Coordinates of C-alpha atoms and ligand atoms in Angstrom, one line a residue:
X575 CA -27.0 6.1 15.5
X576 CA -24.9 9.3 15.6
X577 CA -25.0 11.7 12.6
X578 CA -21.8 12.8 10.8
X579 CA -22.6 16.5 11.4
X580 CA -19.6 17.0 13.6
X581 CA -17.2 15.2 11.3
X582 CA -15.2 17.2 8.7
X583 CA -16.7 15.8 5.5
X584 CA -13.5 14.5 3.9
X585 CA -15.1 11.2 2.8
X586 CA -18.1 10.4 0.7
X587 CA -19.2 7.5 2.9
X588 CA -21.5 4.7 1.8
X589 CA -24.7 4.2 3.9
X590 CA -23.6 1.1 5.8
X591 CA -22.5 0.7 9.4
X592 CA -20.5 -2.4 10.3
X593 CA -20.6 -3.7 13.8
X594 CA -18.2 -6.7 13.7
X595 CA -16.3 -9.0 11.5
X596 CA -14.8 -12.5 11.3
X597 CA -12.3 -13.7 8.6
X598 CA -13.3 -12.3 5.2
X599 CA -16.8 -11.3 6.4
X600 CA -18.3 -8.1 8.0
X601 CA -21.8 -7.7 9.5
X602 CA -23.8 -4.5 9.5
X603 CA -26.1 -3.3 12.3
X604 CA -29.1 -5.0 10.7
X605 CA -27.3 -8.4 10.7
X606 CA -26.6 -8.4 6.9
X607 CA -23.4 -10.2 6.0
X608 CA -20.8 -8.8 3.5
X609 CA -17.9 -10.6 1.8
X610 CA -15.0 -8.2 2.2
X611 CA -12.9 -8.1 -1.0
X612 CA -11.3 -4.7 -0.2
X613 CA -9.9 -5.4 3.3
X614 CA -10.0 -1.8 4.5
X615 CA -7.9 -0.9 1.4
X616 CA -5.3 -3.7 1.7
X617 CA -5.1 -3.3 5.5
X618 CA -6.8 -6.4 6.8
X619 CA -4.6 -9.0 5.1
X620 CA -5.5 -11.5 7.8
X621 CA -9.2 -10.6 7.7
X622 CA -11.2 -9.5 10.7
X623 CA -10.8 -10.6 14.3
X624 CA -7.8 -12.9 13.5
X625 CA -7.2 -15.0 16.6
X626 CA -3.4 -14.5 16.8
X627 CA -3.6 -10.8 16.3
X628 CA -6.5 -10.4 18.8
X629 CA -4.5 -12.4 21.3
X630 CA -1.4 -10.3 20.8
X631 CA -3.3 -7.0 21.1
X632 CA -5.1 -8.0 24.3
X633 CA -2.1 -9.5 26.0
X634 CA 0.1 -6.5 25.2
X635 CA -2.6 -4.0 26.2
X636 CA -2.7 -5.6 29.6
X637 CA 1.1 -5.4 30.0
X638 CA 2.0 -2.0 28.6
X639 CA 0.8 -0.1 25.5
X640 CA 3.1 2.8 25.3
X641 CA 6.4 4.0 26.7
X642 CA 8.5 6.7 25.1
X643 CA 11.1 6.1 22.5
X644 CA 13.5 7.5 25.1
X645 CA 13.5 3.9 26.4
X646 CA 14.4 0.5 25.0
X647 CA 11.5 -1.2 23.4
X648 CA 12.2 -4.8 22.8
X649 CA 9.2 -5.5 20.6
X650 CA 10.2 -2.6 18.3
X651 CA 13.8 -3.9 18.0
X652 CA 12.4 -7.4 17.3
X653 CA 10.0 -6.1 14.7
X654 CA 12.8 -4.2 13.0
X655 CA 14.9 -7.4 13.0
X656 CA 12.0 -9.5 11.5
X657 CA 11.1 -7.0 8.9
X658 CA 14.8 -6.5 7.8
X659 CA 15.1 -10.3 7.5
X660 CA 12.0 -10.6 5.2
X661 CA 12.7 -7.4 3.3
X662 CA 16.5 -7.8 3.0
X663 CA 17.1 -4.5 4.7
X664 CA 19.5 -3.3 7.4
X665 CA 17.5 -0.9 9.6
X666 CA 14.0 0.4 10.1
X667 CA 12.2 3.5 11.5
X668 CA 8.6 3.2 12.7
X669 CA 5.7 5.7 12.4
X670 CA 2.0 5.3 12.4
X671 CA 0.9 5.5 8.8
X672 CA 2.0 5.1 5.2
X673 CA 2.4 8.9 4.7
X674 CA 4.7 9.0 7.7
X675 CA 6.8 6.2 6.3
X676 CA 7.1 8.0 3.0
X677 CA 7.9 11.3 4.9
X678 CA 10.8 9.4 6.5
X679 CA 12.0 8.2 3.1
X680 CA 11.8 11.7 1.6
X681 CA 13.8 13.1 4.6
X682 CA 16.4 10.3 4.1
X683 CA 16.8 11.3 0.5
X684 CA 17.3 14.9 1.4
X685 CA 19.9 14.0 4.1
X686 CA 21.6 11.8 1.6
X687 CA 21.8 14.7 -0.9
X688 CA 23.1 17.3 1.6
X689 CA 25.8 14.8 2.6
X690 CA 26.9 14.8 -1.0
X691 CA 26.9 18.7 -1.1
X692 CA 23.8 18.9 -3.2
X693 CA 22.0 22.1 -2.0
X694 CA 18.5 21.4 -3.4
X695 CA 18.2 17.7 -3.5
X696 CA 15.3 16.4 -5.7
X697 CA 13.5 13.1 -6.0
X698 CA 12.1 11.6 -9.2
X699 CA 8.4 10.7 -8.8
X700 CA 5.8 9.3 -11.1
X701 CA 2.6 10.4 -12.9
X702 CA -0.4 8.5 -11.4
X703 CA 1.4 7.7 -8.2
X704 CA 0.0 8.0 -4.7
X705 CA 2.2 8.5 -1.6
X706 CA -0.1 10.0 1.0
X707 CA -1.8 13.2 2.2
X708 CA 0.8 15.1 4.2
X709 CA 2.3 18.1 2.5
X710 CA 5.4 16.4 1.3
X711 CA 3.7 13.1 0.3
X712 CA 0.8 14.9 -1.6
X713 CA 3.5 16.9 -3.4
X714 CA 5.2 13.6 -4.4
X715 CA 1.8 12.2 -5.5
X716 CA 1.0 12.3 -9.2
X717 CA -2.6 13.2 -9.0
X718 CA -3.8 16.8 -9.2
X719 CA -7.0 16.1 -7.2
X720 CA -4.9 15.2 -4.2
X721 CA -2.9 18.5 -4.4
X722 CA -5.6 21.0 -5.5
X723 CA -6.1 23.7 -2.9
X724 CA -3.1 22.9 -0.8
X725 CA -0.5 24.9 -2.7
X726 CA 2.2 25.9 -2.3
X727 CA 3.5 22.4 -2.7
X728 CA 6.7 21.1 -1.3
X729 CA 9.4 21.5 -3.9
X730 CA 12.1 19.1 -4.9
X731 CA 10.2 16.6 -6.9
X732 CA 10.7 15.8 -10.6
X733 CA 7.8 14.1 -12.3
X734 CA 8.0 11.5 -15.1
X735 CA 5.5 9.1 -16.7
X736 CA 5.2 5.7 -14.9
X737 CA 6.8 2.7 -16.6
X738 CA 9.1 4.9 -18.7
X739 CA 12.8 4.3 -18.1
X740 CA 13.8 6.6 -20.9
X741 CA 12.2 9.5 -19.1
X742 CA 14.1 8.7 -15.9
X743 CA 17.3 8.5 -17.9
X744 CA 16.6 11.9 -19.4
X745 CA 16.3 13.4 -15.9
X746 CA 19.6 11.9 -15.1
X747 CA 21.3 13.6 -18.0
X748 CA 19.8 17.0 -17.4
X749 CA 19.4 17.5 -13.7
X750 CA 22.3 17.5 -11.2
X751 CA 20.1 18.0 -8.2
X752 CA 18.4 14.6 -8.3
X753 CA 19.4 12.2 -5.5
X754 CA 16.7 9.5 -5.5
X755 CA 13.7 7.9 -7.3
X756 CA 10.5 7.1 -5.4
X757 CA 8.2 4.7 -7.1
X758 CA 5.4 2.1 -6.4
X759 CA 6.2 -1.4 -7.8
X760 CA 2.5 -1.4 -9.0
X761 CA 0.3 1.7 -9.0
X762 CA -2.4 1.0 -6.5
X763 CA -4.5 4.2 -6.3
X764 CA -3.4 4.8 -9.9
X765 CA -5.5 1.9 -11.1
X766 CA -3.5 -1.4 -10.6
X767 CA -1.0 -0.4 -13.3
X768 CA 1.7 -3.1 -13.6
X769 CA 5.0 -1.9 -15.2
X770 CA 6.7 -3.9 -17.9
X771 CA 9.1 -6.7 -16.8
X772 CA 12.5 -5.2 -16.2
X773 CA 11.2 -1.7 -15.1
X774 CA 12.3 -2.0 -11.5
X775 CA 15.6 -3.6 -12.5
X776 CA 16.1 -0.7 -15.0
X777 CA 15.5 1.8 -12.2
X778 CA 17.9 -0.1 -10.0
X779 CA 20.6 0.1 -12.7
X780 CA 20.0 3.8 -13.3
X781 CA 20.2 4.5 -9.6
X782 CA 23.5 2.6 -9.3
X783 CA 25.0 4.5 -12.2
X784 CA 23.9 7.9 -10.9
X785 CA 24.5 7.3 -7.2
X786 CA 20.8 7.8 -6.5
X787 CA 18.7 6.1 -3.8
X788 CA 16.1 3.7 -5.2
X789 CA 13.1 4.1 -2.9
X790 CA 10.1 1.8 -3.2
X791 CA 6.6 2.6 -1.8
X792 CA 5.4 -0.9 -0.9
X793 CA 2.6 0.4 1.3
X794 CA -0.1 -1.2 -0.7
X795 CA 1.9 -4.0 -2.4
X796 CA 3.7 -5.2 0.7
X797 CA 3.2 -7.9 3.3
X798 CA 2.5 -10.8 1.0
X799 CA -0.3 -9.3 -1.1
X800 CA 1.4 -9.8 -4.5
X801 CA 2.6 -13.4 -3.7
X802 CA 5.9 -12.3 -2.3
X803 CA 6.6 -10.5 0.9
X804 CA 7.3 -7.4 -1.2
X805 CA 6.6 -6.8 -4.8
X806 CA 10.2 -6.0 -5.8
X807 CA 11.1 -9.6 -4.8
X808 CA 9.4 -10.8 -8.0
X809 CA 12.2 -9.2 -10.0
X810 CA 15.0 -9.1 -7.4
X811 CA 15.5 -5.3 -7.7
X812 CA 16.4 -4.6 -4.1
X813 CA 15.8 -1.0 -3.2
X814 CA 17.9 1.2 -0.9
X815 CA 14.8 2.4 0.9
X816 CA 11.3 0.9 1.1
X817 CA 8.1 1.9 2.9
X818 CA 5.5 -0.4 4.4
X819 CA 2.3 0.3 6.3
X820 CA -1.3 -0.8 5.5
X821 CA -1.2 -4.6 6.2
X822 CA 1.7 -4.4 8.6
X823 CA -0.6 -4.0 11.6
X824 CA -3.8 -5.6 10.2
X825 CA -5.6 -2.5 11.4
X826 CA -3.3 -1.4 14.2
X827 CA -1.9 1.9 12.8
X828 CA 1.8 1.4 12.1
X829 CA 4.1 2.2 9.2
X830 CA 7.8 1.6 8.6
X831 CA 10.6 3.1 6.5
X832 CA 13.3 0.4 6.0
X833 CA 16.7 1.0 4.5
X834 CA 19.9 -0.9 3.6
X835 CA 23.5 0.2 3.0
X836 CA 24.4 3.9 3.2
X837 CA 20.7 4.9 3.5
X838 CA 20.4 2.9 6.7
X839 CA 23.0 5.0 8.4
X840 CA 21.7 8.5 7.6
X841 CA 19.4 9.2 10.6
X842 CA 21.1 10.0 13.8
X843 CA 19.8 10.9 17.3
X844 CA 17.6 14.0 17.0
X845 CA 17.1 13.8 13.2
X846 CA 13.7 12.3 13.2
X847 CA 11.1 10.9 15.5
X848 CA 7.5 10.0 16.3
X849 CA 5.9 9.9 19.7
X850 CA 3.8 6.8 19.0
X851 CA 6.0 5.3 16.4
X852 CA 6.8 1.6 17.1
X853 CA 5.2 1.6 20.5
X854 CA 4.9 -1.7 22.3
X855 CA 1.3 -2.2 21.3
X856 CA 1.8 -1.5 17.6
X857 CA 5.1 -3.4 17.4
X858 CA 3.7 -6.5 19.2
X859 CA 0.7 -6.5 16.9
X860 CA 2.9 -6.3 13.7
X861 CA 5.0 -9.2 15.0
X862 CA 1.9 -11.3 15.4
X863 CA 0.9 -10.3 11.8
X864 CA 4.2 -11.5 10.4
X865 CA 3.9 -14.8 12.4
X866 CA 0.4 -15.4 11.1
X867 CA 1.4 -14.8 7.5
X868 CA 4.4 -17.1 7.8
X869 CA 2.6 -19.9 9.7
X870 CA -0.4 -19.8 7.5
X871 CA 1.7 -20.1 4.3
X872 CA -0.3 -17.0 3.2
X873 CA 2.2 -15.6 0.7
X874 CA 1.9 -18.8 -1.5
X875 CA -1.9 -18.6 -1.0
X876 CA -2.0 -15.0 -2.2
X877 CA -0.3 -16.0 -5.4
X878 CA -2.7 -19.0 -6.0
X879 CA -5.8 -17.2 -5.0
X880 CA -4.8 -14.2 -7.2
X881 CA -4.4 -16.4 -10.3
X882 CA -7.7 -18.1 -9.6
X883 CA -9.6 -14.8 -9.1
X884 CA -8.1 -13.2 -12.2
X885 CA -8.8 -16.3 -14.3
X886 CA -12.3 -16.6 -13.0
X887 CA -13.1 -13.0 -13.7
X888 CA -11.5 -13.1 -17.2
X889 CA -13.7 -16.2 -18.0
X890 CA -16.9 -14.8 -16.5
X891 CA -16.4 -11.4 -18.3
X892 CA -15.0 -12.6 -21.6
X893 CA -18.1 -11.8 -23.6
X894 CA -19.0 -8.7 -21.7
X895 CA -18.7 -5.5 -23.7
X896 CA -17.3 -2.7 -21.7
X897 CA -14.6 -4.7 -19.9
X898 CA -11.2 -3.6 -21.2
X899 CA -8.9 -5.8 -19.1
X900 CA -8.6 -8.0 -16.0
X901 CA -5.1 -7.6 -14.5
X902 CA -3.1 -7.8 -11.3
X903 CA -0.4 -9.6 -9.3
X904 CA -1.5 -11.9 -6.5
X905 CA -4.4 -10.4 -4.6
X906 CA -4.1 -7.0 -6.1
X907 CA -6.7 -7.3 -8.9
X908 CA -8.1 -4.6 -11.2
X909 CA -10.9 -4.8 -13.8
X910 CA -10.6 -1.9 -16.2
X911 CA -13.8 -0.8 -17.8
X912 CA -14.3 1.4 -20.9
X913 CA -16.4 3.8 -18.8
X914 CA -16.6 5.3 -15.3
X915 CA -17.0 2.6 -12.6
X916 CA -18.8 5.1 -10.4
X917 CA -21.7 3.5 -8.6
X918 CA -20.2 0.0 -8.5
X919 CA -19.4 0.1 -4.8
X920 CA -23.0 0.8 -4.0
X921 CA -24.3 -1.8 -6.3
X922 CA -21.9 -4.4 -4.8
X923 CA -23.0 -3.4 -1.4
X924 CA -26.5 -4.4 -2.3
X925 CA -25.2 -7.9 -3.2
X926 CA -23.3 -8.2 0.0
X927 CA -19.8 -7.6 -1.5
X928 CA -17.3 -5.0 -0.6
X929 CA -15.1 -3.8 -3.5
X930 CA -13.8 -0.5 -4.5
X931 CA -13.1 1.6 -7.6
X932 CA -10.0 3.7 -8.4
X933 CA -8.6 5.8 -11.2
X934 CA -12.2 6.3 -12.3
X935 CA -12.6 3.2 -14.6
X936 CA -11.0 0.5 -12.5
X937 CA -12.8 -1.9 -10.2
X938 CA -10.3 -2.9 -7.6
X939 CA -10.2 -6.1 -5.5
X940 CA -7.8 -6.3 -2.5
X941 CA -9.2 -9.3 -0.6
X942 CA -7.7 -10.7 2.5
X943 CA -5.0 -13.4 2.2
X944 CA -7.0 -15.8 4.4
X945 CA -9.7 -16.3 1.8
X946 CA -10.9 -19.9 1.4
X947 CA -11.3 -21.4 -2.1
X948 CA -15.1 -21.1 -1.7
X949 CA -14.9 -17.5 -0.7
X950 CA -12.6 -16.8 -3.6
X951 CA -15.2 -18.3 -6.0
X952 CA -17.9 -16.2 -4.4
X953 CA -15.7 -13.0 -4.9
X954 CA -15.5 -13.9 -8.6
X955 CA -19.2 -14.6 -9.0
X956 CA -20.4 -11.5 -7.1
X957 CA -17.9 -9.2 -8.7
X958 CA -18.7 -10.4 -12.3
X959 CA -22.4 -10.1 -11.7
X960 CA -22.0 -6.6 -10.3
X961 CA -19.9 -5.5 -13.2
X962 CA -22.3 -6.9 -15.8
X963 CA -25.2 -5.3 -14.1
X964 CA -23.3 -2.0 -14.0
X965 CA -22.5 -2.1 -17.6
X966 CA -26.0 -3.0 -18.6
X967 CA -27.5 -0.1 -16.6
Ligands
LIG1702 C1 -2.3 4.1 1.2 C2 -1.1 4.4 0.6 C3 -0.3 5.5 1.1 C4 -0.7 6.3 2.3 O1 -0.9 5.6 3.5 P1 -1.6 6.3 4.7 O2 -1.5 5.3 5.8 O3 -3.0 6.6 4.2 O4 -0.9 7.5 5.0 C5 1.0 5.7 0.5 N1 1.4 5.0 -0.6 C6 0.6 4.0 -1.1 C7 1.1 3.3 -2.3 C8 -0.6 3.7 -0.6 O5 -1.4 2.8 -1.1

């Protein structure tokens, strides 16, 4: 096995090396099997080695992987059409990651502002948010740890508390430079924080009144995970701009910035671009992912499984001191503890379970949408046992 000596040490990696996977399971090099309830941080929505996806990747790789965006790419045009249909958007731009999708959204907001003769267009962003690691997206992110050491930050962001409509209204009254709001429908990295009902509709209304763009970061919440294609569809607060990545390619790197109305007409030839963005391999894979989610009825499954897992955990942990709350929407599940959750990933690993912790005290589950009933029950049992063990240690 190679050492990590020649890798920049940006990750604190766990001591396990996976060699292959199938469905919700991964195997390490010693043949030990793990139930994957984190899905590569909400990426492998269809699990590992999904037949339809594998077939699409292999067949497309044999035909053509990449041509330039100087040429017509049918799969990219088809993918844009399919995504716009499920997301109720008009046009899309493709990049290779979540951060790039958000960069495109931020650039759209600035173009939108300049068009309205606003010289220093600003975007309202939230405390506790996460939007990526590029300079603009880390500047938009509401977590000092992500920003520290990378100053000077990109300017043009106004930060308010999450789930606080009054704070957004205040900005509107005092700041003439603001042109957009960028917000996650549920804080993912911020600890599975679910806003009050009406929050997104409230932001929609404020944006309409102010002439701002409502921009949703659906990178973690999107592609069926919450029990709808996109989390905003629970409330019907359709944004002007939305970003998607993570589960869009089931592991193939691809991200998209989608827009409707005026926001969909802002980019013009030469404004923006990406060499790899939406290439035939990535676009074909994403089309296969959408097909599989649709044909498998996986959005309805995500809702059912999510309820079951949350109920199961709430029951199993109801007498456990140290558990503050079990919450979530669909297959985005968080268990908040009254103390740091550090060490839980390692403890779960020992039990053959992959979960993750975020926002210090929150155990996060992001299992694949293809989970069977039995696997969902196993996720509940293993997670509850691991948490109880952690709290008693
Ligand atoms: C993961 C994530 C991103 C960043 O995506 P990358 O592909 O890592 O650049 C942005 N926003 C949210 C909400 C995310 O969960």
